[in-house]
PDB file of C-alpha atoms in Angstrom:
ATOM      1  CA  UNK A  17       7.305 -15.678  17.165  1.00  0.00           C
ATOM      2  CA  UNK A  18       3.211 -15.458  17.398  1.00  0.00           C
ATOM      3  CA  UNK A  19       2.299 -12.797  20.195  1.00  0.00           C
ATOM      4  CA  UNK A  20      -1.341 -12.891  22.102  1.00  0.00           C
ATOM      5  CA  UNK A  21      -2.065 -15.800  19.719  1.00  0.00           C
ATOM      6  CA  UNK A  22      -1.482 -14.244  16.340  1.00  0.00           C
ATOM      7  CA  UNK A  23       0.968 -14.438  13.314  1.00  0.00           C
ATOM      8  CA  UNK A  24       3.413 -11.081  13.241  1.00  0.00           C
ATOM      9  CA  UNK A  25       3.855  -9.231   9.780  1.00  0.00           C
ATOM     10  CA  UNK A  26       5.603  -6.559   9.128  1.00  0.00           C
ATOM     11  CA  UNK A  27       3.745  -4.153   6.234  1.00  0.00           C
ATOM     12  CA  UNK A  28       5.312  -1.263   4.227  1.00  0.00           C
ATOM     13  CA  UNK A  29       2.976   0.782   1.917  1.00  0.00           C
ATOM     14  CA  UNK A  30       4.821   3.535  -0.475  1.00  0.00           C
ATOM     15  CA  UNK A  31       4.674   5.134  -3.286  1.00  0.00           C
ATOM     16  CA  UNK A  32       7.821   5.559  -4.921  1.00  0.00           C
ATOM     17  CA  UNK A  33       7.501   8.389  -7.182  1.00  0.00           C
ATOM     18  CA  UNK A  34       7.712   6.309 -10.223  1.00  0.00           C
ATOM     19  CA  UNK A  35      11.825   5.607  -9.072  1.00  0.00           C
ATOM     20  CA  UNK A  36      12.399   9.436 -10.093  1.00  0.00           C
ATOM     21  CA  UNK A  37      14.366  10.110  -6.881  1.00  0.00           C
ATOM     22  CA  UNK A  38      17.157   8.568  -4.824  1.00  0.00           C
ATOM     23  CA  UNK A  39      16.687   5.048  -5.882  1.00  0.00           C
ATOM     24  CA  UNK A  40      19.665   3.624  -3.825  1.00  0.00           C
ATOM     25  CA  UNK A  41      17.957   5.123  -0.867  1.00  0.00           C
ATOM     26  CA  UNK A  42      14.888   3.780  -1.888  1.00  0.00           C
ATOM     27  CA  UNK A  43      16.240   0.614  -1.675  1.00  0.00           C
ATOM     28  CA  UNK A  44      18.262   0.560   2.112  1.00  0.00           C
ATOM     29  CA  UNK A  45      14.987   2.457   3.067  1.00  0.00           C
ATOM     30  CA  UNK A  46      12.915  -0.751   2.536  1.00  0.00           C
ATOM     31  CA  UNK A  47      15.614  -3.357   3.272  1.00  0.00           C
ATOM     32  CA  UNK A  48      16.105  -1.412   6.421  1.00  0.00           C
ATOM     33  CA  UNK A  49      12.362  -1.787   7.433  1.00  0.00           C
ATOM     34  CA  UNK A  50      12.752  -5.899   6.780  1.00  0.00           C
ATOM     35  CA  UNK A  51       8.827  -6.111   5.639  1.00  0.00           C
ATOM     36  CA  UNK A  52       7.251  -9.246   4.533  1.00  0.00           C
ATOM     37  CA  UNK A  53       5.203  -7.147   2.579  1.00  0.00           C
ATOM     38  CA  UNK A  54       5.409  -3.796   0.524  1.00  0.00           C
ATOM     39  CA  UNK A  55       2.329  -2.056  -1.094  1.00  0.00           C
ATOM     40  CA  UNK A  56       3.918   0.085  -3.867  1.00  0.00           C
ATOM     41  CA  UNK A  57       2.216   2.592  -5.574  1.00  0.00           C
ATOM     42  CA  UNK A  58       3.311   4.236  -8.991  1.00  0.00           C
ATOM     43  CA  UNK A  59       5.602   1.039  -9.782  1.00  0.00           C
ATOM     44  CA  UNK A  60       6.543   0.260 -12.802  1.00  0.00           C
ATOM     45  CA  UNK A  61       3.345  -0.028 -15.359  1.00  0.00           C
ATOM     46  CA  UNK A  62       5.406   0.587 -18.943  1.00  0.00           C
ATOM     47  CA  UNK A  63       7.445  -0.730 -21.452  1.00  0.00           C
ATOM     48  CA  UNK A  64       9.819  -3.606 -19.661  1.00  0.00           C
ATOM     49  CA  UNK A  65       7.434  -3.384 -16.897  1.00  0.00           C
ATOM     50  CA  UNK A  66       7.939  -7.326 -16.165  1.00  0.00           C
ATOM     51  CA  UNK A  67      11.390  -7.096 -15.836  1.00  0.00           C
ATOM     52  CA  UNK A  68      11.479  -3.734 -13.834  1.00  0.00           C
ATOM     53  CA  UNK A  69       9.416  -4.865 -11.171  1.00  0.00           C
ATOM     54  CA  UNK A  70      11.155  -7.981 -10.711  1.00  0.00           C
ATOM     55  CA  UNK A  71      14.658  -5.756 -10.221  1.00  0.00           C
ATOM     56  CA  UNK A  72      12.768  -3.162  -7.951  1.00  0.00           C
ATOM     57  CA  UNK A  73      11.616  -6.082  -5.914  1.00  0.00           C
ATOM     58  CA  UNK A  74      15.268  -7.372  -5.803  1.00  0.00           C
ATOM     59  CA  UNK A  75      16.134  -3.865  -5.008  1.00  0.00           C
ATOM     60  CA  UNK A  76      14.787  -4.660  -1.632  1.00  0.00           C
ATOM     61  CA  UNK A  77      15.425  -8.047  -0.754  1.00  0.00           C
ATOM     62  CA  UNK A  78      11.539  -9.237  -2.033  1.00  0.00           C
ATOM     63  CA  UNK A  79       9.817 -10.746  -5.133  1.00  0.00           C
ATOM     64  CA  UNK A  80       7.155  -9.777  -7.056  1.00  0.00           C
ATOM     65  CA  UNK A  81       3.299 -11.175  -6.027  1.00  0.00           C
ATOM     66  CA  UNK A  82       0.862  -8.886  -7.931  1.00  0.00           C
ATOM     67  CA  UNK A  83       0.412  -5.743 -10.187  1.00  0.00           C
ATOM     68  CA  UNK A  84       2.805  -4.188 -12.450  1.00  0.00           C
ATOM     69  CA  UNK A  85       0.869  -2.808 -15.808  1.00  0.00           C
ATOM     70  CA  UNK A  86      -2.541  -4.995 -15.340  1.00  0.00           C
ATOM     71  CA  UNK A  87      -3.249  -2.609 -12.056  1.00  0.00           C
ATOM     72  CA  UNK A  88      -1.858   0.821 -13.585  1.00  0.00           C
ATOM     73  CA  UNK A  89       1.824   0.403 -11.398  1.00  0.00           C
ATOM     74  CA  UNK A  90       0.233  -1.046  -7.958  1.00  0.00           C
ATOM     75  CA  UNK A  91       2.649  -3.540  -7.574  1.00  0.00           C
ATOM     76  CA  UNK A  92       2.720  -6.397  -4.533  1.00  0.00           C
ATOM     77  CA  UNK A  93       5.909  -7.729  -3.289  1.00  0.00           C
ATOM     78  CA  UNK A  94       6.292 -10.630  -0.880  1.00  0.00           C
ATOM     79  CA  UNK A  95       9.360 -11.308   0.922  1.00  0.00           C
ATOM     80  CA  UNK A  96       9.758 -15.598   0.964  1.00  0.00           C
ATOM     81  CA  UNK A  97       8.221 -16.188   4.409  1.00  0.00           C
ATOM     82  CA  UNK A  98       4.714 -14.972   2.509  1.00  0.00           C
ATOM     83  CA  UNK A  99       3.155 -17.891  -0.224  1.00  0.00           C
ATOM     84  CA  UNK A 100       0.975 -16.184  -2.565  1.00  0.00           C
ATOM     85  CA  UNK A 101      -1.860 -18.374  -3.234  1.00  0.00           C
ATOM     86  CA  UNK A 102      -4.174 -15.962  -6.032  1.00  0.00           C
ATOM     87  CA  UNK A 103      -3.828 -12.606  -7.819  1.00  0.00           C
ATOM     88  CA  UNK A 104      -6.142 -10.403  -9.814  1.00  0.00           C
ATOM     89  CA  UNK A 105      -5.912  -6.746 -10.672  1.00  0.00           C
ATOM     90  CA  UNK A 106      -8.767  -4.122 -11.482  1.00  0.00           C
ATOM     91  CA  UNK A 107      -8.755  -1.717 -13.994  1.00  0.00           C
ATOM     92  CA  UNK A 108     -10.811   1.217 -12.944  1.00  0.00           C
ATOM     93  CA  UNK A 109     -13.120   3.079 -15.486  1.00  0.00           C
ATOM     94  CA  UNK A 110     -11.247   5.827 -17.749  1.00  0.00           C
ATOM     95  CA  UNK A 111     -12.390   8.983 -17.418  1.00  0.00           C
ATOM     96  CA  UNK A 112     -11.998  10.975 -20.915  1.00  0.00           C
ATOM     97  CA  UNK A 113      -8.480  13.363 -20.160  1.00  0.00           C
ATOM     98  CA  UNK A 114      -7.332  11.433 -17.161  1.00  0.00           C
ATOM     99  CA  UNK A 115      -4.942   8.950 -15.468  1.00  0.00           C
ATOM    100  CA  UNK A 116      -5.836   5.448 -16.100  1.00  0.00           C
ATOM    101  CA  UNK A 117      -5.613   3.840 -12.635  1.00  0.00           C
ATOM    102  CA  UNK A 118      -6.116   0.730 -10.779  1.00  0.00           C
ATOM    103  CA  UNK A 119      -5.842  -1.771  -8.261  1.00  0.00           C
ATOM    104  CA  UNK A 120      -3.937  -5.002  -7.011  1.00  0.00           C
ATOM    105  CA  UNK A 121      -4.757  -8.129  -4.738  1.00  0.00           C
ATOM    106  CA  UNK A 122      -3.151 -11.143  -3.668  1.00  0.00           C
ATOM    107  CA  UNK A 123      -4.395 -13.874  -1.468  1.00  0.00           C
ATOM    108  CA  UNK A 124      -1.586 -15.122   0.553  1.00  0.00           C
ATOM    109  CA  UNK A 125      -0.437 -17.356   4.063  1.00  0.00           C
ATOM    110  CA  UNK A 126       1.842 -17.073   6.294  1.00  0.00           C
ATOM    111  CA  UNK A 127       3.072 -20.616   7.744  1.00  0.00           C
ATOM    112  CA  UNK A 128      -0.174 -23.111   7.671  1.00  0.00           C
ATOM    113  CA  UNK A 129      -3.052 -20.731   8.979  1.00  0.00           C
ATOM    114  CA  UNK A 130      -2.666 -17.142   9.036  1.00  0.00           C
ATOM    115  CA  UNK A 131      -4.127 -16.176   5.308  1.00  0.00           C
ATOM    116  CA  UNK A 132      -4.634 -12.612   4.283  1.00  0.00           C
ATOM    117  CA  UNK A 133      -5.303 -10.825   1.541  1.00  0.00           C
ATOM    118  CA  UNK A 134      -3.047  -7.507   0.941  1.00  0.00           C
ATOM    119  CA  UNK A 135      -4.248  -4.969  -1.643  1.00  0.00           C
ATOM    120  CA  UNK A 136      -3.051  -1.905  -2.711  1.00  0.00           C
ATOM    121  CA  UNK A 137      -4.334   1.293  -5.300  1.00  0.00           C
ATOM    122  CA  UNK A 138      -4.027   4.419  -5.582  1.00  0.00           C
ATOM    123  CA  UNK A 139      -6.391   6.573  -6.218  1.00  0.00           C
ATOM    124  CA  UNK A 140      -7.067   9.779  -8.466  1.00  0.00           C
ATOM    125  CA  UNK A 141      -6.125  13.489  -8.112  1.00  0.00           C
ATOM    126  CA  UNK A 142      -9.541  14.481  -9.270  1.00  0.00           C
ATOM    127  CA  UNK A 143     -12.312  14.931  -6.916  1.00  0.00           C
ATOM    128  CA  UNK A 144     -14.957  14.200  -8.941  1.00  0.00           C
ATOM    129  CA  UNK A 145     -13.514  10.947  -9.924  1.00  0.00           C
ATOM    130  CA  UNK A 146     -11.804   9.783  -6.678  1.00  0.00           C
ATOM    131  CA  UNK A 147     -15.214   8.652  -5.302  1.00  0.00           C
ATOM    132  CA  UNK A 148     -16.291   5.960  -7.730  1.00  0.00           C
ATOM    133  CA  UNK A 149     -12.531   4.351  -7.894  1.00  0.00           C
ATOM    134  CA  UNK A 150     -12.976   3.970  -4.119  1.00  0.00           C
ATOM    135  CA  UNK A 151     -16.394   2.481  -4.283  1.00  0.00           C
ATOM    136  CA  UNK A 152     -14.723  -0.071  -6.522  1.00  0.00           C
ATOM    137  CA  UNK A 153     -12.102  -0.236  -4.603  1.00  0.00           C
ATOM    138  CA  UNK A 154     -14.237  -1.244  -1.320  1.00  0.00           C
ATOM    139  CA  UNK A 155     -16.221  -3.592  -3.345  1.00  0.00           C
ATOM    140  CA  UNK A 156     -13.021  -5.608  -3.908  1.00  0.00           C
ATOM    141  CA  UNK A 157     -12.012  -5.572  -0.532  1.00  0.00           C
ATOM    142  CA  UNK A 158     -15.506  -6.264   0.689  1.00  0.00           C
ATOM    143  CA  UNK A 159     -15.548  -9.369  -1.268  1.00  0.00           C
ATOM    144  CA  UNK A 160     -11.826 -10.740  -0.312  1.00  0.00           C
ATOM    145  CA  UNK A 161     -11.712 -14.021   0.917  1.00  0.00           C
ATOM    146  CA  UNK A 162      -9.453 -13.373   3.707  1.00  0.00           C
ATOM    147  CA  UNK A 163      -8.822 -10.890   6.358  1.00  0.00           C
ATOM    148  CA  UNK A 164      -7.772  -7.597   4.542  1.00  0.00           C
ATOM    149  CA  UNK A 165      -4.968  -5.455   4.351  1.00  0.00           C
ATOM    150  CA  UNK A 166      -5.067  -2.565   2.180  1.00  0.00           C
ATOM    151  CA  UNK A 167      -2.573   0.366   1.400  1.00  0.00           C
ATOM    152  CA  UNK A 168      -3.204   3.200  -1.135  1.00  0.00           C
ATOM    153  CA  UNK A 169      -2.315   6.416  -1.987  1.00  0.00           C
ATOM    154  CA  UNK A 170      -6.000   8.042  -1.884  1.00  0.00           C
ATOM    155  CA  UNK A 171      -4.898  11.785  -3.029  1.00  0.00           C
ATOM    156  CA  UNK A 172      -7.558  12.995   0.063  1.00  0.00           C
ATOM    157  CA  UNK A 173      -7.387  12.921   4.006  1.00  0.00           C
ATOM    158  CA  UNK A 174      -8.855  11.512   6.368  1.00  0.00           C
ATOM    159  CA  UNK A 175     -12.654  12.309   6.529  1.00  0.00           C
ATOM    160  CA  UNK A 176     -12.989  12.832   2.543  1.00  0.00           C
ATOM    161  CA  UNK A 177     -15.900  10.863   0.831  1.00  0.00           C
ATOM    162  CA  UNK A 178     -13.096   8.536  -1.005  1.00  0.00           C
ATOM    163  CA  UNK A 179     -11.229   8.115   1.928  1.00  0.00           C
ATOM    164  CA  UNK A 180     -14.516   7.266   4.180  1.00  0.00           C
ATOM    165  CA  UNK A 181     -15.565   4.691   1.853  1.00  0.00           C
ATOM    166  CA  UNK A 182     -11.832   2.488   1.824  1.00  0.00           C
ATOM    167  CA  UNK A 183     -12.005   2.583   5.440  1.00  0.00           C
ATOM    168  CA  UNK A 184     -15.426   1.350   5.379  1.00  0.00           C
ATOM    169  CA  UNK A 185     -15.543  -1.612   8.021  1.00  0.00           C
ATOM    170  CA  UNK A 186     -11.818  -1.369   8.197  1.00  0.00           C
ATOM    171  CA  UNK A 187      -9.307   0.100  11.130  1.00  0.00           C
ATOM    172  CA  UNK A 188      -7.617   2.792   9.941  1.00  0.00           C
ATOM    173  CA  UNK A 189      -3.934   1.447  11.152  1.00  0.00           C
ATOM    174  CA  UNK A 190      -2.656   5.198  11.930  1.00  0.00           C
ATOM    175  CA  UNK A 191      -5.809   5.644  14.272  1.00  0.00           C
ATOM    176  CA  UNK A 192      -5.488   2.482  15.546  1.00  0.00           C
ATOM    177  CA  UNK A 193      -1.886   3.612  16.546  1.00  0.00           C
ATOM    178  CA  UNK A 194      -2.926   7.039  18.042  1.00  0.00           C
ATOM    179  CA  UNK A 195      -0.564   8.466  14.934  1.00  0.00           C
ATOM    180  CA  UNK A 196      -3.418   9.963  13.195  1.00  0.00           C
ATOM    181  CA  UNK A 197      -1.593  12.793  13.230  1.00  0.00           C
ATOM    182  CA  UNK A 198       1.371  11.855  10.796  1.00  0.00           C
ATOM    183  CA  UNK A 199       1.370  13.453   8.053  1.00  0.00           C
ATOM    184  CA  UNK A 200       2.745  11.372   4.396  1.00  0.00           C
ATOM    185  CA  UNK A 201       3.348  13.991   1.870  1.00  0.00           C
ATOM    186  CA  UNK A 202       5.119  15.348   0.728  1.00  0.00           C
ATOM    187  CA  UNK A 203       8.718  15.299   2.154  1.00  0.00           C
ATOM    188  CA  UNK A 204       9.761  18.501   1.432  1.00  0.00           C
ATOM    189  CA  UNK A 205       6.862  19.934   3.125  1.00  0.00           C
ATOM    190  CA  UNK A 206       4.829  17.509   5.203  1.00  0.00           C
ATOM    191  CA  UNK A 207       1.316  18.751   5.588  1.00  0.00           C
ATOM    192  CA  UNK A 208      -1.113  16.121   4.703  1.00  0.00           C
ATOM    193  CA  UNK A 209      -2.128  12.603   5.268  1.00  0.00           C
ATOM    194  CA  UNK A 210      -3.211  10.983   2.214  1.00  0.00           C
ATOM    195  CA  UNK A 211      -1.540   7.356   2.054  1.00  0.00           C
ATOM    196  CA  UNK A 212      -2.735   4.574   4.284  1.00  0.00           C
ATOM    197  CA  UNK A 213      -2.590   1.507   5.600  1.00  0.00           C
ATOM    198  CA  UNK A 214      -6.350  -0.007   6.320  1.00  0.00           C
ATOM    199  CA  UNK A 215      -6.711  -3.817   8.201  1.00  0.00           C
ATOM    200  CA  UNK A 216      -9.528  -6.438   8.853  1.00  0.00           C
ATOM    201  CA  UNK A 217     -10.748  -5.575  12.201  1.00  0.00           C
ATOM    202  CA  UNK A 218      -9.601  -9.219  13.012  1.00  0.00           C
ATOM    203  CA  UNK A 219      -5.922  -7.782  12.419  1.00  0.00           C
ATOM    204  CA  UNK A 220      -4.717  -6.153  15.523  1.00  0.00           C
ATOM    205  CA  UNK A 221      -2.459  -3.375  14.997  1.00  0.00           C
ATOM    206  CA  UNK A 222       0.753  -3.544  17.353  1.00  0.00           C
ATOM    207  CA  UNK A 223       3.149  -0.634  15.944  1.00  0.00           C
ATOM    208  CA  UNK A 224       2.604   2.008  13.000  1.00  0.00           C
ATOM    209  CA  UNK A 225       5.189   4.450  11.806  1.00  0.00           C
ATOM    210  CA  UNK A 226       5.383   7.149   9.546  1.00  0.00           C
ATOM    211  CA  UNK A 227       8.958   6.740   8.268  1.00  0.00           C
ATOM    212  CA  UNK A 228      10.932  10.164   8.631  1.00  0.00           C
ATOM    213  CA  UNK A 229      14.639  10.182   7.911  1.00  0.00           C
ATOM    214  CA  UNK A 230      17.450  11.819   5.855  1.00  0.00           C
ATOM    215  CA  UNK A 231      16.736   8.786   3.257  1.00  0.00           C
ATOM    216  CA  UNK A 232      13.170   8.463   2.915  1.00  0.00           C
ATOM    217  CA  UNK A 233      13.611  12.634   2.194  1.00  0.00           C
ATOM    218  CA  UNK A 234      15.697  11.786  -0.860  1.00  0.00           C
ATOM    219  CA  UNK A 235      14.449   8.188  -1.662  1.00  0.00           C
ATOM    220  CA  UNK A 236      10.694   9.582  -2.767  1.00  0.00           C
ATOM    221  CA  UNK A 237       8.045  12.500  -2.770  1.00  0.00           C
ATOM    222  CA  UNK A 238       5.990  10.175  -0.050  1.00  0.00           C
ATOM    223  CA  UNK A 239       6.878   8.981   3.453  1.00  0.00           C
ATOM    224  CA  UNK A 240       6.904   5.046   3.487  1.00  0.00           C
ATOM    225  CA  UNK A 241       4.323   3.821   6.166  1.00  0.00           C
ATOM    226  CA  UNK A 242       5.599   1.204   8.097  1.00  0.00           C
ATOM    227  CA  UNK A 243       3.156  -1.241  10.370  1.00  0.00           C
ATOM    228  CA  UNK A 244       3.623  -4.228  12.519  1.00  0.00           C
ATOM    229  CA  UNK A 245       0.754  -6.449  12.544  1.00  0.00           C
ATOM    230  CA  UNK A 246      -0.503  -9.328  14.383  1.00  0.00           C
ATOM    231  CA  UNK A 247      -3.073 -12.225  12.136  1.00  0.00           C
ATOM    232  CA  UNK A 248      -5.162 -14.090  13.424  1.00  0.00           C
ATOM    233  CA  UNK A 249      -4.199 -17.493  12.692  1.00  0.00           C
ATOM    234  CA  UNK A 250      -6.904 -20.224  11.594  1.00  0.00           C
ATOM    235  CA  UNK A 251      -7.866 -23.215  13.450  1.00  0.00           C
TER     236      UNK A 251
END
């Protein structure tokens, strides 16, 4: 039910390791968490890429709102409470020897008034060209027609110029939290902070998480970040 006048939703952003790992785990992992939404990074973005994301999404109880090979494996799924009302995907530029990579968005609503729109990316391991995806990046989210929520893998911590530009005029959700301090990757040795979960200051953050167990150590290279959320509703 609403709380202090807003909508509840329950956000997961993870990257998955490209399914490498324990994908069984993967999969009670997420249906264990219950989200309405998950922000995957390094989905499926290949050959069959359609009909992989669909069964990931099924994997977990969810279907399939945005990404998949237009956005370079970003991939938004929805569980049924969530209508998706737009999509689009970004491309950002290649740079000559690297990882094409890119971004998803989908405008969505949650019962008649509380609209959003969730995004996800994930950014590049190279420091020289981690800046200008997240300019891009910011732009998109800048220009959103709803309250924002964005998750990405930015390959940088907190305080980084790719980082500080996402989180422009957004709440970082760990800070928000007082979990600043939870570190994402990698499992076998975590040591750094470099996926997150930024909202709309208009979003209040209720609970964040870190997700630390036996399964999410064999389900994926990245902790899952796990965040309760409160919309404001329209009207």
């Amino acid at each position: 039910m609403p709380r202090s006048g807003g909508v509840p939703l329950r956000v997961v952003s993870y990257n998955v390791h490209g399914q490498r790992d324990d994908t069984a785990a993967l999969a009670v992992v997420v249906r264990e968490a219950a989200p309405d939404v998950v922000i995957v990074q390094e989905g499926p973005r290949r050959l069959r890429w359609r009909a992989k994301s669909a069964a990931l999404a099924a994997s977990f109880g969810l279907v399939v709102a945005a990404g998949g090979l237009p956005s370079l494996g970003n991939l938004l799924l929805t569980s049924l409470r969530v209508r998706v009302t737009g999509t689009r995907c970004r491309r950002f530029p290649l740079t000559p020897g690297r990882h094409l990579r890119g971004a998803a968005y989908a405008d969505c609503v949650v019962g008649s008034t509380a609209r959003f729109t969730v995004a996800g990316s994930h950014l590049s391991t190279d420091p020289a060209e981690r800046p200008g995806q997240a300019e891009l990046f910011q732009r998109d989210l800048a220009a959103a027609p709803h309250p924002v929520i964005a998750g990405a893998d930015l390959n940088e911590e907190p305080g980084g110029p790719a980082w500080t530009t996402v989180a422009r005029r957004l709440t970082d959700a760990a800070v928000a939290a007082d979990r600043g301090e939870r570190f994402t990757y990698s499992c076998t040795n975590p040591r750094r902070r470099i996926d997150a979960l930024f909202v709309d200051p208009r979003i209040t953050v209720v609970d964040y998480d870190v997700v630390d167990t036996p399964l999410t150590r064999r389900a994926s290279d990245h902790f899952p970040v796990l965040v309760d959320l409160l919309l404001p509703a329209a009207g």
